[in-house]
Short mmCIF file of C-alpha atoms in Angstrom, two decimals:
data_model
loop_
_atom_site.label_atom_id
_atom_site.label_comp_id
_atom_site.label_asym_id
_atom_site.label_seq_id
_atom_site.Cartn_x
_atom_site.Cartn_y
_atom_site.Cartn_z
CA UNK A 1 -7.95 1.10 15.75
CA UNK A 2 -6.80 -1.76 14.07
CA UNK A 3 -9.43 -3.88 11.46
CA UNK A 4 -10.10 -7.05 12.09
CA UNK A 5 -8.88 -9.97 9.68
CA UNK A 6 -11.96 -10.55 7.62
CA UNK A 7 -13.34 -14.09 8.21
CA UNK A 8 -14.08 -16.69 5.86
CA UNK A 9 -17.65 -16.34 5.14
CA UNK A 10 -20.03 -16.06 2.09
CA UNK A 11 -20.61 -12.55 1.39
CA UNK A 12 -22.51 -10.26 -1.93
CA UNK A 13 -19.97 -7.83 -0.99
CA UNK A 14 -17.24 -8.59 -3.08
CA UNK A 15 -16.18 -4.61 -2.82
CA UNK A 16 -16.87 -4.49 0.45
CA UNK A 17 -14.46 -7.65 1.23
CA UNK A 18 -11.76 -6.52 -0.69
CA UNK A 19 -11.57 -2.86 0.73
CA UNK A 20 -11.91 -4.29 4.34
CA UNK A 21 -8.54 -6.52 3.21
CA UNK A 22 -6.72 -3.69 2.36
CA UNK A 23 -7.75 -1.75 5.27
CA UNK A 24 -6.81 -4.79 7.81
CA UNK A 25 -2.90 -5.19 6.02
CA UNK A 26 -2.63 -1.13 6.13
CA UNK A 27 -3.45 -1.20 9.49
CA UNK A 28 -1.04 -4.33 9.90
CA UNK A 29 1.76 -2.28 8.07
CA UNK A 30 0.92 0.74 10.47
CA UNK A 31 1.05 -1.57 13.18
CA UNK A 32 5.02 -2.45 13.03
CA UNK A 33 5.98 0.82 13.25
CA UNK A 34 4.10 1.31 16.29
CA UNK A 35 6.57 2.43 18.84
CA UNK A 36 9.32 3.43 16.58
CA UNK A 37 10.88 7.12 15.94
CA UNK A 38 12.27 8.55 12.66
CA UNK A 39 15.50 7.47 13.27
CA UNK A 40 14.56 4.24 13.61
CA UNK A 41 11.99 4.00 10.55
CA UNK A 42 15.31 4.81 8.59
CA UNK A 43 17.51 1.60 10.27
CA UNK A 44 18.25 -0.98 7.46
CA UNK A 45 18.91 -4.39 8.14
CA UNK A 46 18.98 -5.92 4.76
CA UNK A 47 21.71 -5.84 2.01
CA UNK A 48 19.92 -3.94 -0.39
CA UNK A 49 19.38 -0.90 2.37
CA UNK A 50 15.74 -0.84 2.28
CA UNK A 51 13.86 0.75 5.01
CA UNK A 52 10.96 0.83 6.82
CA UNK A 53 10.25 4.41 6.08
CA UNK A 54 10.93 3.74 2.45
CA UNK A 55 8.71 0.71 2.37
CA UNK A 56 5.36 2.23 3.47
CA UNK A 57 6.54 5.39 1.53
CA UNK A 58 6.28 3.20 -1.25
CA UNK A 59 3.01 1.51 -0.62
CA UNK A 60 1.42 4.53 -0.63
CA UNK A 61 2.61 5.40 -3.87
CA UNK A 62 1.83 2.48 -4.82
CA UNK A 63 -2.05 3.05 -3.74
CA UNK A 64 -1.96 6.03 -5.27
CA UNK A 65 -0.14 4.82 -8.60
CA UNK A 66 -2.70 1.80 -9.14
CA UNK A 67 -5.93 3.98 -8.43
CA UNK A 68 -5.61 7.46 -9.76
CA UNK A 69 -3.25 7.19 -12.15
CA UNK A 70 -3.92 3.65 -12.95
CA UNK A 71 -7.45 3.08 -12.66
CA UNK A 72 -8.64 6.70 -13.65
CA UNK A 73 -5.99 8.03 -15.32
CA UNK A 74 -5.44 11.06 -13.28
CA UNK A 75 -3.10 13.39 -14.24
CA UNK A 76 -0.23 13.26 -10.99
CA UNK A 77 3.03 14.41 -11.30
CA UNK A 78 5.48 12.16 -10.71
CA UNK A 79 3.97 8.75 -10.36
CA UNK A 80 7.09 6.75 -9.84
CA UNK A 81 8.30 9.31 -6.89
CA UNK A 82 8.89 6.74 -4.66
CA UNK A 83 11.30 5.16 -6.71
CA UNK A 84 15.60 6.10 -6.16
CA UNK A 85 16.54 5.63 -10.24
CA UNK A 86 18.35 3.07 -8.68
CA UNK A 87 15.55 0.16 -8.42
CA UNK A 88 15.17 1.15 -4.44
CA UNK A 89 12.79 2.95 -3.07
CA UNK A 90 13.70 6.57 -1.69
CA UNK A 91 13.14 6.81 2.30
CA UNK A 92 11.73 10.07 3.44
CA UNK A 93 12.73 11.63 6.98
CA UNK A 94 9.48 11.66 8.31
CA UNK A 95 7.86 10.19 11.33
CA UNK A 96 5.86 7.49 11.93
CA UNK A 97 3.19 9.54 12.38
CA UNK A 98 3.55 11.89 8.90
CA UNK A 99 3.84 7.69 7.64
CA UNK A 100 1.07 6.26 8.88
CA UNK A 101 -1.18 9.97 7.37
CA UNK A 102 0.41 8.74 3.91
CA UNK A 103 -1.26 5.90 4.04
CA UNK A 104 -4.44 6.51 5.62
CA UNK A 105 -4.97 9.17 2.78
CA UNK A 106 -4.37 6.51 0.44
CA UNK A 107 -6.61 3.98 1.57
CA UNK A 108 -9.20 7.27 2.01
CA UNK A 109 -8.79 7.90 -2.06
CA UNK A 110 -8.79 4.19 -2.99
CA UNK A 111 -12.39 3.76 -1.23
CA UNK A 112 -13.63 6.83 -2.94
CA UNK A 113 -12.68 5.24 -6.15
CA UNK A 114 -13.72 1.59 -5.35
CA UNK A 115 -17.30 2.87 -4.41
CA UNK A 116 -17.38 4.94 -7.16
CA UNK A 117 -17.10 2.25 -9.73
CA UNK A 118 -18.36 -1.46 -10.67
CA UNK A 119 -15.64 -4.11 -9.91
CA UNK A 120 -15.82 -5.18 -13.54
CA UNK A 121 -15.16 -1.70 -14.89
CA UNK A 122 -11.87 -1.39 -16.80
CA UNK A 123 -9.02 1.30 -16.02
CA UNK A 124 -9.45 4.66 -17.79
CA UNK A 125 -6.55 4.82 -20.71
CA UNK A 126 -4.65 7.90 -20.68
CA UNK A 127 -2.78 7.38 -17.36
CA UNK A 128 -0.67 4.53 -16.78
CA UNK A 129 -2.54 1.92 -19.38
CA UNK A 130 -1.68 3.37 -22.98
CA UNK A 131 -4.22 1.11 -24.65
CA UNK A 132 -7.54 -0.72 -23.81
CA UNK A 133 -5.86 -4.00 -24.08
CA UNK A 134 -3.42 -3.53 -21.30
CA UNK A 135 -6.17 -1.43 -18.87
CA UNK A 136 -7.39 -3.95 -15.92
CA UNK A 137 -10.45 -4.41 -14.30
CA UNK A 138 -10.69 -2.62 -10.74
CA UNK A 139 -11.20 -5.94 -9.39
CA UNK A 140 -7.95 -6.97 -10.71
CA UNK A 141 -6.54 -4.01 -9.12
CA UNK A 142 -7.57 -4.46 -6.03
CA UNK A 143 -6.44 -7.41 -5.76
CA UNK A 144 -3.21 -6.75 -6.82
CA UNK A 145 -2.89 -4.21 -3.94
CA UNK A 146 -3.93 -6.70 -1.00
CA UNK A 147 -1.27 -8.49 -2.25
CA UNK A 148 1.33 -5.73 -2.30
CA UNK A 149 0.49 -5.11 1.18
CA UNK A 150 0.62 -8.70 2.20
CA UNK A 151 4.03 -9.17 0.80
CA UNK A 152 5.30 -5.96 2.69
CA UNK A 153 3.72 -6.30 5.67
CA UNK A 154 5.65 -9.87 6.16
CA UNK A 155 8.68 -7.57 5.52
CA UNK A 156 8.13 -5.46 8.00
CA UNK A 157 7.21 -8.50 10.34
CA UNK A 158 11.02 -9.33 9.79
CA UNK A 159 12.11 -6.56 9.77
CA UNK A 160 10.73 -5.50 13.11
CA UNK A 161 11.96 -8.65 14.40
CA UNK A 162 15.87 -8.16 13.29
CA UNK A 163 15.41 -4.45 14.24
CA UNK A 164 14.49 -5.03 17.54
CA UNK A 165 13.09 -8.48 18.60
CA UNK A 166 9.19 -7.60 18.64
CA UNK A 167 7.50 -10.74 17.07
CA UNK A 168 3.59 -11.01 16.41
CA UNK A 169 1.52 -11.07 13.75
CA UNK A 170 -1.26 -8.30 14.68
CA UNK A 171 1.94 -5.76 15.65
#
């Protein structure tokens, strides 16, 4: 089921609103590989050889990057995995199924975090932030993420249209 866009409105939620962004542009992201195969997840149509699969491979990690080893400085192997060494993102063979679980389970572990914690509450040091200075707020974060996934997910919009013609915002 896809979320709905979150209308302008006054809200006390703050949280509330910015989890139910991030849910609505996962579900977007989700939503242009609707249809596709693994093959196709791995077509590139843009000089630098990006793919879909790599793309939402990426946002995941990029969930999970921001928010546990950000935000609490969790201990994760490998928090750059998503990276080639080559500034590109690696593309797993997966489908669009094992895709869409990625980031589901992300989303699942940045709400667990997010209601955990006050917006104003600064990232743990010890994981990514080396020093109190540099640690953001969660708010901050979370931002940063709706933002990551709006970017993308107009990627995927062209991408999806150059790949094979299917226009629309909502998929």
């Amino acid at each position: 089921m896809t979320t709905p866009f979150p209308e302008p409105a006054a809200t006390a939620d703050l949280r509330g609103l910015l989890l139910t962004y991030l849910d609505f542009y996962r579900d977007a992201v989700i939503g242009k590989l609707d249809g596709l195969d693994a093959d196709a997840v791995q077509v590139s149509v843009a000089p630098s050889g990006w793919t879909a699969a790599g793309l939402v491979n990426h946002l995941a990690n990029v969930e999970r990057r921001w928010m546990r080893w950000g935000f609490v400085a969790e201990d994760i192997a490998d928090p750059w995995r998503d990276h080639d060494g080559d500034d590109g993102w690696l593309s797993p063979r997966v489908d669009v199924t094992e895709l869409a679980s990625r980031l589901h389970r992300a989303g699942v572990e940045t709400r667990r975090i997010a209601e955990a914690h006050a917006l104003t509450d600064t990232a743990a040091v010890g994981g990514r932030f080396t020093g109190e200075a540099a640690a953001p707020q969660l708010q901050w974060i979370l931002l940063h993420l709706i933002q990551e996934y709006a970017r993308h997910a107009g990627h995927l919009d062209i991408w999806r249209e150059l790949h094979d013609g299917r226009v629309g915002e909502s998929r």
